[in-house]
Coordinates of C-alpha atoms and ligand atoms in Angstrom, one line a residue:
X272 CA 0.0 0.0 0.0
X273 CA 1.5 3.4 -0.8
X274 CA 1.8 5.9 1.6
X275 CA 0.1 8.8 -0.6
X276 CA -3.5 9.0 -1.3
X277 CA -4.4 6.4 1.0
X278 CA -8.4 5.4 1.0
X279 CA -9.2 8.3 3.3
X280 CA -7.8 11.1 0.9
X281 CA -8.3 9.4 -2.2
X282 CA -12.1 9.5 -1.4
X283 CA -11.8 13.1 -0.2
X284 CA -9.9 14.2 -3.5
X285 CA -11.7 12.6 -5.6
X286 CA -15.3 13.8 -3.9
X287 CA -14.0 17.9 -2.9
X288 CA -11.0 18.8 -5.4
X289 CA -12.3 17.4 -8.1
X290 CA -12.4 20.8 -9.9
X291 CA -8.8 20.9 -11.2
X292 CA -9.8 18.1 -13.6
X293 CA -13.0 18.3 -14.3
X294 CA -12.6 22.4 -15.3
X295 CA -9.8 21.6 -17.1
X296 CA -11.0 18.9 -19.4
X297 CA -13.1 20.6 -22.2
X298 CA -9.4 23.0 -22.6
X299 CA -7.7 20.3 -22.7
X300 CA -10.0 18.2 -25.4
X301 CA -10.1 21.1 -27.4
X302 CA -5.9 21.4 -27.5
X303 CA -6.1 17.4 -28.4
X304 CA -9.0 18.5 -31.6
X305 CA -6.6 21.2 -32.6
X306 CA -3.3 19.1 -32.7
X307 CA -5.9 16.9 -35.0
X308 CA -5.7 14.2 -32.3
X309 CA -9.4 13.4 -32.5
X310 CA -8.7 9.3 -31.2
X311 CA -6.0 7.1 -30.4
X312 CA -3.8 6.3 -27.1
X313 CA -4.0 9.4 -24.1
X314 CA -1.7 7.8 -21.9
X315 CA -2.2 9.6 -18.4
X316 CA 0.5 10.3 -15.8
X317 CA -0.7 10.9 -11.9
X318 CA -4.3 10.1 -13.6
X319 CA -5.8 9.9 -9.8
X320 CA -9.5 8.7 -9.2
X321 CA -10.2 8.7 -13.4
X322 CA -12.1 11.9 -13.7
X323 CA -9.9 13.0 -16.8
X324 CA -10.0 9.9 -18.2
X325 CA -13.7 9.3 -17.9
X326 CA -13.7 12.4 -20.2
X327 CA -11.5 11.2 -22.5
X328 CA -13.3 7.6 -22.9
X329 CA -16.6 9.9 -23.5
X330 CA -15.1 11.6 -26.6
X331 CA -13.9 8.5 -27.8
X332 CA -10.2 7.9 -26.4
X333 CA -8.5 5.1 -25.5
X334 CA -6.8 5.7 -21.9
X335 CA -4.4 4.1 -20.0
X336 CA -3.9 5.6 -16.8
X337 CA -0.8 5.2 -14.3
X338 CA -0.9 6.8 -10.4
X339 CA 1.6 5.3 -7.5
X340 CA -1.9 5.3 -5.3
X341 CA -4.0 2.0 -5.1
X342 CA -6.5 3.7 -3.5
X343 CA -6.6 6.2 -6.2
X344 CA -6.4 3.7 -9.3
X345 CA -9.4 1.7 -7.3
X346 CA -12.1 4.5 -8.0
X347 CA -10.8 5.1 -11.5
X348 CA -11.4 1.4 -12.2
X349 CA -14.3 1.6 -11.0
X350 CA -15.6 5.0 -12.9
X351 CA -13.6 3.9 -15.9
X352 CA -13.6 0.3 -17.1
X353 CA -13.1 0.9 -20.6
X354 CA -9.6 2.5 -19.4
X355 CA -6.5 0.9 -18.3
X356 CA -5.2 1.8 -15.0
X357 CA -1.9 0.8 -13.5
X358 CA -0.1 1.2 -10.3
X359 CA 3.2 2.6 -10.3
X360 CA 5.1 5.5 -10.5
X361 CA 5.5 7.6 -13.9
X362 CA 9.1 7.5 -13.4
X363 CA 9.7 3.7 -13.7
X364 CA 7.0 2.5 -16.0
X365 CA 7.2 2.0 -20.2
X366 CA 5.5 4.7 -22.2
X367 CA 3.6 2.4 -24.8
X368 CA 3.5 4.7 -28.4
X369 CA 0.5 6.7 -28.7
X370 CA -0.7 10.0 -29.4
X371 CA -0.5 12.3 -26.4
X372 CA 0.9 11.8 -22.6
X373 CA -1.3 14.3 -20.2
X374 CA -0.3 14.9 -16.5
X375 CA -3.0 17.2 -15.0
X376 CA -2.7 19.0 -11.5
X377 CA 1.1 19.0 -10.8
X378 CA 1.4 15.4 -10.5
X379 CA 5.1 15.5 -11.8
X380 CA 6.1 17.6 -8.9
X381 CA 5.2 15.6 -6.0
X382 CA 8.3 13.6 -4.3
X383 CA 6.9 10.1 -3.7
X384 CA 9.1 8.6 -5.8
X385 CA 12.7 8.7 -4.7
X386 CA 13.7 9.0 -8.2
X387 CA 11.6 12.0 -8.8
X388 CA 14.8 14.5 -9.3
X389 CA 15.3 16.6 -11.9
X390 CA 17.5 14.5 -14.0
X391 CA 15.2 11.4 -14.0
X392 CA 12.4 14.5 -15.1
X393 CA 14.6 14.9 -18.5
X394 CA 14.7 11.4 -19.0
X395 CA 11.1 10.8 -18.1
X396 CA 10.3 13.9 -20.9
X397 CA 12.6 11.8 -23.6
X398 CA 10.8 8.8 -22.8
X399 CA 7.5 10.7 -23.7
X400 CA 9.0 12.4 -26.7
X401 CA 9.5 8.4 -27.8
X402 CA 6.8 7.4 -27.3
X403 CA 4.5 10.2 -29.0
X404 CA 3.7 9.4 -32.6
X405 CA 4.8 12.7 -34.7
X406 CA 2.1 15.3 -34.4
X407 CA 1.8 13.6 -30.7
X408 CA 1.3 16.6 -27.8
X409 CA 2.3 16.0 -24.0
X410 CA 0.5 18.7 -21.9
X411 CA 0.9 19.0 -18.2
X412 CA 1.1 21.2 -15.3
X413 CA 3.9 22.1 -12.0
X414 CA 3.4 24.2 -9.3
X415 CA 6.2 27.4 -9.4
X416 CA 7.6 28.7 -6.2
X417 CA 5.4 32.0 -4.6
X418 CA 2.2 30.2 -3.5
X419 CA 3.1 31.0 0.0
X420 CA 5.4 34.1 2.0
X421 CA 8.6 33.2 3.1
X422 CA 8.5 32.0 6.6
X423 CA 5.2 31.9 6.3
X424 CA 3.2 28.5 7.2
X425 CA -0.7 28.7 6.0
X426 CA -3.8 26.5 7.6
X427 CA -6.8 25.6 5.9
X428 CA -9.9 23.8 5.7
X429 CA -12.2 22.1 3.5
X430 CA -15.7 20.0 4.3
X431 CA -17.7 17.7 2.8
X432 CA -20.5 15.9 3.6
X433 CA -19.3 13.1 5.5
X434 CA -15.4 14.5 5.6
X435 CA -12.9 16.9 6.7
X436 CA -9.8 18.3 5.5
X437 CA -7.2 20.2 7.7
X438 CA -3.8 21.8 5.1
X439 CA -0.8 23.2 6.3
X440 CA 1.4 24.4 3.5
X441 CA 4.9 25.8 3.7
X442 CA 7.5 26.8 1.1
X443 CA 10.9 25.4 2.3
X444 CA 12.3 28.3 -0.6
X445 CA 16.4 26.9 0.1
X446 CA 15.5 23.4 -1.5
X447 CA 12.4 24.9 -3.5
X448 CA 10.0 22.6 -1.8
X449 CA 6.5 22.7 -0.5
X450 CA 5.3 20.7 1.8
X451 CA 1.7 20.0 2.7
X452 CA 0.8 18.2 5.6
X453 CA -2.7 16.4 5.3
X454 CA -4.7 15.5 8.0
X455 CA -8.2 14.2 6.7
X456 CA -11.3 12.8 8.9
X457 CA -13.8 10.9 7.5
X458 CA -17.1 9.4 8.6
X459 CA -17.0 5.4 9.5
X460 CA -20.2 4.5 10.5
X461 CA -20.8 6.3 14.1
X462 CA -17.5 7.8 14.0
X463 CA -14.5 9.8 12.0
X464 CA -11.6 8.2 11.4
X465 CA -8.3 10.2 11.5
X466 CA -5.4 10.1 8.3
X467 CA -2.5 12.3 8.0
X468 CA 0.0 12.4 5.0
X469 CA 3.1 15.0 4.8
X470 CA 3.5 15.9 0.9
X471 CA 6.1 17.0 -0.7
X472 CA 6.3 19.0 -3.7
X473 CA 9.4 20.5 -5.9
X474 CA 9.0 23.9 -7.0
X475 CA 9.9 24.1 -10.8
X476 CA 10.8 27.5 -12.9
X477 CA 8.5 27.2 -15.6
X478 CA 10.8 28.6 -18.1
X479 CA 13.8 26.5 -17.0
X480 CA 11.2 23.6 -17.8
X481 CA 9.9 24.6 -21.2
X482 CA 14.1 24.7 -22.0
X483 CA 14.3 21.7 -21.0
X484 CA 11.3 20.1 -23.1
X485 CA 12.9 22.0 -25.8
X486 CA 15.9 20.9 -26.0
X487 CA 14.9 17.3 -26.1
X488 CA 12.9 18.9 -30.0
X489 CA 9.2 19.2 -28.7
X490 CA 7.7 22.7 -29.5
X491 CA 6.6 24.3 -26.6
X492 CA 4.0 26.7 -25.3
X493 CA 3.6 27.5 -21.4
X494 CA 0.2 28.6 -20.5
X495 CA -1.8 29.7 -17.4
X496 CA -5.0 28.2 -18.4
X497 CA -6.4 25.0 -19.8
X498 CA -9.4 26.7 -21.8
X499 CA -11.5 29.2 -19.6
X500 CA -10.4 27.2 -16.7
X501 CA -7.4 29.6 -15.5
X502 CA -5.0 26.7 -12.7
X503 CA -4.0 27.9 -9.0
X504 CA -1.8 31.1 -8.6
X505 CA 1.6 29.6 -8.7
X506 CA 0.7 26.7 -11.3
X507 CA 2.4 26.9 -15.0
X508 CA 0.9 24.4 -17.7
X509 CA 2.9 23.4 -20.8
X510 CA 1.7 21.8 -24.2
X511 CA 5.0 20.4 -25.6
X512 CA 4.2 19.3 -29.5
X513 CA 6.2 16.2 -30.9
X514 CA 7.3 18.4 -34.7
X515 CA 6.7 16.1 -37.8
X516 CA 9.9 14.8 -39.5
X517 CA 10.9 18.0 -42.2
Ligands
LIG758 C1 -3.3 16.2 -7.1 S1 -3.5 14.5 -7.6 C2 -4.2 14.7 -9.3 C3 -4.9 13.5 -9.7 C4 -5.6 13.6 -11.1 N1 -4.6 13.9 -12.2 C5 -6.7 14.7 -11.1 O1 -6.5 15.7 -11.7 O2 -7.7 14.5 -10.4 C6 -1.9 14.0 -8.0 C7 -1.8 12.5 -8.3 O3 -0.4 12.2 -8.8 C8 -0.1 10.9 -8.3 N2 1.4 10.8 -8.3 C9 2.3 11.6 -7.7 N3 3.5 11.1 -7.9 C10 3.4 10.1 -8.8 C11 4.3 9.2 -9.4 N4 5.7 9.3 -9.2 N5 3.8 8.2 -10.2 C12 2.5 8.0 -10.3 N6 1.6 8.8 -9.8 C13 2.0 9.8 -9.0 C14 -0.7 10.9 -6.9 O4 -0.9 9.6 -6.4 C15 -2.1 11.6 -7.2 O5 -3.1 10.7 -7.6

């Protein structure tokens, strides 16, 4: 069992932050209909609970989906079973070809993995540059340093119906890292159960990233929005393009 996104959280993201993905989706579909990607393999990274990729399956995708969360690829099976789901992380799995690679709501910039690091980010972006058929577009998203003042540690809540989520965010700006530390309750039948997770997050430059994408040969535009849905303050989204042979 992996220690992010355990049932309690996984339930709780996929019920209360479901926006991200959701809001994002007809941008996104309408980026894949002007790269003339109107079917074919979506392989998505950090795909969660399946809410993307219950979008994609509607407008006639195929989707395989990959997230280092059991709990998380357990309600995407079960939204989702014409997709394929997997469970592992992005940074050790094969990239079968297909026609566009999406990672939606910063999923490439959470530390679980160990090999998350910068280098084995490059080599994860020539795997996907591989793997793309020409014409092929990888679109994603990172979260940029700024969210929070330095020194400054930030509490929050969110509430659902049977649920509560408690947030304390920090940017640690020396090693560019944000943590978030999780703690969730959730109704079991007379009672609520208590979860806590610690997350933690690497703060990217968004332009030292788009230099990087380029210089492996995608074409690259950085963006602020999928669509009309504009991301969190902080968040930078990039729609790398796969050029056609001259
Ligand atoms: C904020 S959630 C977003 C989920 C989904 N993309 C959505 O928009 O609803 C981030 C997801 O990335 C996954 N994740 C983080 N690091 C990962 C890794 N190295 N490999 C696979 N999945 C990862 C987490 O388990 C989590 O499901």
């Amino acid at each position: 069992m992996s220690e992010w996104y355990k049932e309690d959280l996984a339930f709780i993201h996929d019920d209360g932050f479901r926006d991200y993905a959701l809001k994002s989706a007809p941008g996104i579909l309408e980026i894949l209909r002007q790269n003339k990607i109107n079917s074919g393999l979506v392989v998505d990274l950090g795909c969660g609970s399946g809410l993307w990729a219950n979008e994609l399956v509607k407008s006639n995708y195929q989707v395989l989906g990959v997230d280092i969360s059991e709990a998380m690829i357990a309600i995407a099976q079960n939204r989702v079973p014409q997709a394929k789901f997997y469970v592992g992380s992005v940074f050790k799995i094969a990239i079968p070809p297909c026609h566009a690679v999406t990672s939606i709501s910063e999923c490439l910039s959470y530390l679980f993995d160990a090999d998350n690091n910068r280098q084995n980010l490059i080599q994860l972006f020539r795997r996907i540059y591989q793997a793309l058929t020409p014409g092929g577009v990888f679109i994603f998203d990172i979260v940029e340093a700024g969210q929070i003042a330095i020194g400054n540690k930030t509490k929050n809540f969110t509430e659902g119906k049977n649920w509560l989520v408690l947030v304390e965010k920090e940017e640690l700006r020396s090693q560019n890292i944000l943590t978030r530390r999780i703690i969730t309750f959730r109704q079991v039948g007379e009672y609520y159960r208590r979860d806590e997770e610690i997350h933690y997050v690497q703060l990217y430059r968004a332009t030292q990233i788009a230099t990087d994408l380029r210089k492996i040969g995608f074409r690259v535009q950085t963006t602020r929005n999928y669509g009309s849905y504009y991301l969190p303050k902080g968040n930078a989204a990039f729609i790398a393009r796969k050029p056609f042979p001259d």
